[in-house]
Short mmCIF file of C-alpha atoms in Angstrom, two decimals:
data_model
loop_
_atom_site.label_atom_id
_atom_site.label_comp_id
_atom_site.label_asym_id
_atom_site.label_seq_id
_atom_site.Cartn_x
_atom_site.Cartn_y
_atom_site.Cartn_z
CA UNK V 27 147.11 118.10 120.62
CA UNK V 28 144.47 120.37 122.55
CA UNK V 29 145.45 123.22 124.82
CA UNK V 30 143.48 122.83 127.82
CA UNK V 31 144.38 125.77 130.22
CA UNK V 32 147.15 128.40 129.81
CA UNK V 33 148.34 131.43 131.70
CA UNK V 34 150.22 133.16 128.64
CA UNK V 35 153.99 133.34 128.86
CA UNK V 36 153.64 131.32 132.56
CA UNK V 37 151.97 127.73 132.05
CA UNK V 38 150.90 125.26 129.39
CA UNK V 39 148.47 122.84 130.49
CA UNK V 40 148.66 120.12 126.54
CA UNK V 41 146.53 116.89 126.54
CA UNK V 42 147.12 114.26 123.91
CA UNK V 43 150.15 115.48 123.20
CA UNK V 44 151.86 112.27 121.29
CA UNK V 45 150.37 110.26 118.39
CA UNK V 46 148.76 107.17 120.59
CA UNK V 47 151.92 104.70 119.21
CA UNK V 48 154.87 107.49 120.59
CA UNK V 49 152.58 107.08 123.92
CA UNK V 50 152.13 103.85 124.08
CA UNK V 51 155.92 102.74 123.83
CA UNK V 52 156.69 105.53 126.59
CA UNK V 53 154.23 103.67 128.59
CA UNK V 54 155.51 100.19 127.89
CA UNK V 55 159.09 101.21 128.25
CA UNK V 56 158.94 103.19 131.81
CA UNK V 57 156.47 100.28 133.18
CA UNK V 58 157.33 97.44 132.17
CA UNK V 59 161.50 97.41 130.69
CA UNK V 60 163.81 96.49 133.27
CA UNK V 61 166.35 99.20 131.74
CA UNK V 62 164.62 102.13 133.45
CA UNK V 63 166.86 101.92 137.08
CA UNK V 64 165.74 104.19 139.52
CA UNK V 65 167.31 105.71 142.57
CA UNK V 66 165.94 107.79 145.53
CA UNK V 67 166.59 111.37 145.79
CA UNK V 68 166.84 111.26 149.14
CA UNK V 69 170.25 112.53 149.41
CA UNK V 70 170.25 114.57 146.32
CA UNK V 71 167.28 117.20 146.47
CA UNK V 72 167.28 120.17 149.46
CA UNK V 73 165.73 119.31 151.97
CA UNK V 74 163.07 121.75 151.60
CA UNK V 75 161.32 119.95 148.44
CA UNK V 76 161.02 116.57 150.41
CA UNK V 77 159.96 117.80 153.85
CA UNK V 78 157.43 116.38 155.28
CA UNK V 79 157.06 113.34 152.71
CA UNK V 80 157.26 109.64 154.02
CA UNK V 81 158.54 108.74 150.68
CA UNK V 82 161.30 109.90 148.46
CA UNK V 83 160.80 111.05 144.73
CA UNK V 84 163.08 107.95 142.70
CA UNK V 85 164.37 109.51 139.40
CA UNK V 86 166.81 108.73 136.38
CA UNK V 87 168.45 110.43 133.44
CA UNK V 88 166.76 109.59 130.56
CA UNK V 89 169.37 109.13 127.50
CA UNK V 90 168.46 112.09 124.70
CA UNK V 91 168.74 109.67 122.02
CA UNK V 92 165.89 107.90 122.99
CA UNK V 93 163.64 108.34 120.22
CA UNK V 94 160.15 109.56 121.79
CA UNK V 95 161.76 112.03 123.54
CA UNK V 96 163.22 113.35 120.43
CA UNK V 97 160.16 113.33 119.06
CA UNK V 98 158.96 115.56 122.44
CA UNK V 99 161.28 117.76 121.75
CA UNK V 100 160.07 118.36 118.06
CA UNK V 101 157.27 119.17 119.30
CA UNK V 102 157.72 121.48 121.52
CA UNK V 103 159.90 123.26 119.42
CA UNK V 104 157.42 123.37 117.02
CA UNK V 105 153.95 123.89 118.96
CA UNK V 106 151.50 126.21 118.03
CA UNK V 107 150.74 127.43 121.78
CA UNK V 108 154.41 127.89 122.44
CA UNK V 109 157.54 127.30 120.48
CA UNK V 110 160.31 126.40 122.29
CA UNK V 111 163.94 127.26 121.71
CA UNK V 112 165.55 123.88 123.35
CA UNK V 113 169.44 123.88 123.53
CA UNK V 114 170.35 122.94 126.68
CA UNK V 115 167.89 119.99 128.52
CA UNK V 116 167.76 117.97 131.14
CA UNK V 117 165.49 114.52 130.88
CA UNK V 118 164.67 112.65 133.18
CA UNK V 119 162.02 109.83 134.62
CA UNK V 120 160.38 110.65 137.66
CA UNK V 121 158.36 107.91 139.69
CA UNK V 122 156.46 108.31 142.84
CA UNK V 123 155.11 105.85 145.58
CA UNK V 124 152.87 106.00 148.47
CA UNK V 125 154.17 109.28 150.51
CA UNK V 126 156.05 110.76 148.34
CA UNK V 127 155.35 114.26 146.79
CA UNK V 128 157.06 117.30 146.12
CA UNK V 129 156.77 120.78 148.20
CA UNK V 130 156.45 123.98 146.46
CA UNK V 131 159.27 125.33 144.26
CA UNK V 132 159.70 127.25 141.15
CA UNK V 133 162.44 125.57 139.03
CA UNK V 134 164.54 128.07 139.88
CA UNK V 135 167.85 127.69 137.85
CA UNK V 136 166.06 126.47 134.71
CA UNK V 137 163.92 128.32 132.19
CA UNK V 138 161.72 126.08 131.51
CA UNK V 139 160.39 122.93 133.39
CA UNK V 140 157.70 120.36 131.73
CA UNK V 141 156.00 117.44 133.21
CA UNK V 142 154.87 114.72 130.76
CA UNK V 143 152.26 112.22 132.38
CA UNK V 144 152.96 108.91 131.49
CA UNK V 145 149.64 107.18 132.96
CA UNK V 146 147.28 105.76 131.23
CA UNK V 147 144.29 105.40 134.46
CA UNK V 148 144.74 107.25 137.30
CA UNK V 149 142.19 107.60 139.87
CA UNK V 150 141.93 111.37 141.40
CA UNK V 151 141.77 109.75 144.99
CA UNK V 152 145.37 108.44 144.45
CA UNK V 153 146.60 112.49 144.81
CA UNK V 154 149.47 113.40 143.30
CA UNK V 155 147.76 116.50 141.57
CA UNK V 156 149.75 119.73 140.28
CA UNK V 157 149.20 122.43 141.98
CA UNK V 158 150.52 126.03 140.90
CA UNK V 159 149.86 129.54 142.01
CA UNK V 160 150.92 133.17 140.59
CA UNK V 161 150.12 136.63 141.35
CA UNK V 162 146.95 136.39 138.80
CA UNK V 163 146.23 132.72 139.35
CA UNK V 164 146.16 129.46 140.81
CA UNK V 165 144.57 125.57 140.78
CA UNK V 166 145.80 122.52 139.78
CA UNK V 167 146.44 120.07 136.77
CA UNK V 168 145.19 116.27 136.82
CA UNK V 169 146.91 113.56 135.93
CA UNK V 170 146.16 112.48 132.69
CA UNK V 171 148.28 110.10 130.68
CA UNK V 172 149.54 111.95 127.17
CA UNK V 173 148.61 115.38 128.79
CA UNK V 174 152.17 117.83 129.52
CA UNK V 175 152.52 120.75 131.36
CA UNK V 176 155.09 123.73 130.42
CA UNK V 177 156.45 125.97 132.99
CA UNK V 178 158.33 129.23 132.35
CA UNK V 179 160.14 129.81 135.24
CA UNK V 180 159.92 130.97 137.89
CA UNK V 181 156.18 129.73 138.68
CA UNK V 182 155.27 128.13 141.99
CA UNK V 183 154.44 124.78 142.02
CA UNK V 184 153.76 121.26 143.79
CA UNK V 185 152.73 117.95 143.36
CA UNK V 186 150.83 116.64 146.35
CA UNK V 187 151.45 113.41 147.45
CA UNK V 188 150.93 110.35 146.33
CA UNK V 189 148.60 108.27 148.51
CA UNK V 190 147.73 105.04 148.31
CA UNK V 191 148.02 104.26 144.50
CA UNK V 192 148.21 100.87 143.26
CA UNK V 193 150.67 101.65 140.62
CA UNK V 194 153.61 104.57 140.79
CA UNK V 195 152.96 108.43 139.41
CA UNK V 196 155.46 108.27 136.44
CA UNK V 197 156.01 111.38 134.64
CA UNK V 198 158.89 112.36 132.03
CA UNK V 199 160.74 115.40 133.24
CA UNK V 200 162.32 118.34 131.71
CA UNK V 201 164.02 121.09 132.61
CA UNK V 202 165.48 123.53 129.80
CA UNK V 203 167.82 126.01 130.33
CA UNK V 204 168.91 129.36 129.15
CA UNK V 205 171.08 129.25 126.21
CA UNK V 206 174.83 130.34 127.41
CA UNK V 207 177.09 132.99 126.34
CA UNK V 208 179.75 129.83 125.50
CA UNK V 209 176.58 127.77 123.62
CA UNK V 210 176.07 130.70 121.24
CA UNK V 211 179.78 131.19 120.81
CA UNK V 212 180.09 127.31 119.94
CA UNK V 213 177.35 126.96 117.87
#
């Protein structure tokens, strides 16, 4: 695990974040199993994140009990550039064609949000690039496979889009959210 770039308390920027073997099934299991059904967010996101696109975002919940993304979520719990308290989450598998790409936003709603790049090659011509900007700074994130990205919202961001790629942009996504009056109370 190697911390790459960080804007303290705002963005996390991790590559080789899994043991190669937790990657490497991630991989296999969002390319190649037919489990993984997608569906367009066309009619579920505002309008204002897909404007402009040709292409819609496709996305699916991702079951918590699936065992790499428990092991995910040890990890950043237990991170040494920043521990996460994680009681409330929200996985999911996000996959992006030709066109598609996401406007800016800041996660809003959630506390956190994280991106986890599932590509293994990617070439930089293919776009799909992070792009984030605050008060103090701004730039982008690559797409390298094994690398994640922690957001403490709010923090504006975007993905560009996609262009031309020969396979999809698939990322793991997950937002966290604040821990409610009722969680503590039930806990």
């Amino acid at each position: 695990m190697k911390l790459i770039y960080s804007i303290p308390d705002k963005l996390y920027y991790i590559q080789n974040f899994l043991d190669y073997p937790t990657y490497k099934k991630i991989h296999y299991d969002v390319f190649r199993s037919k489990l993984i059904n997608l569906k367009s967010t066309k009619d579920d996101w505002e309008k204002d994140l897909k404007y402009g696109h040709k292409n819609y975002v496709k996305n699916t919940i991702l079951d918590i009990k699936y065992k790499p993304l428990q092991k995910i979520k040890i990890l950043l719990e237990n991170n040494i550039f920043h521990k996460l308290k994680i009681k409330n989450y929200h996985p999911l598998i996000h996959s992006m064609n030709d066109g598609s790409g996401i406007n800016w936003h800041d996660d809003n709603g959630h506390e956190y949000g994280i991106t986890y790049y599932i590509n293994r090659r990617w070439n930089e011509k293919f776009g799909g690039e992070f792009l984030f900007m605050d008060k103090n700074a701004n730039g982008f994130i690559p797409l390298v496979g094994n690398s994640l990205v922690i957001i403490k919202a709010p923090l504006m961001h975007k993905v560009t889009p996609v262009m031309k790629s020969i396979v999809p942009r698939k990322t793991i996504q997950i937002f966290i959210d604040e821990e409610k009056e009722n969680d503590r109370k039930n806990s």
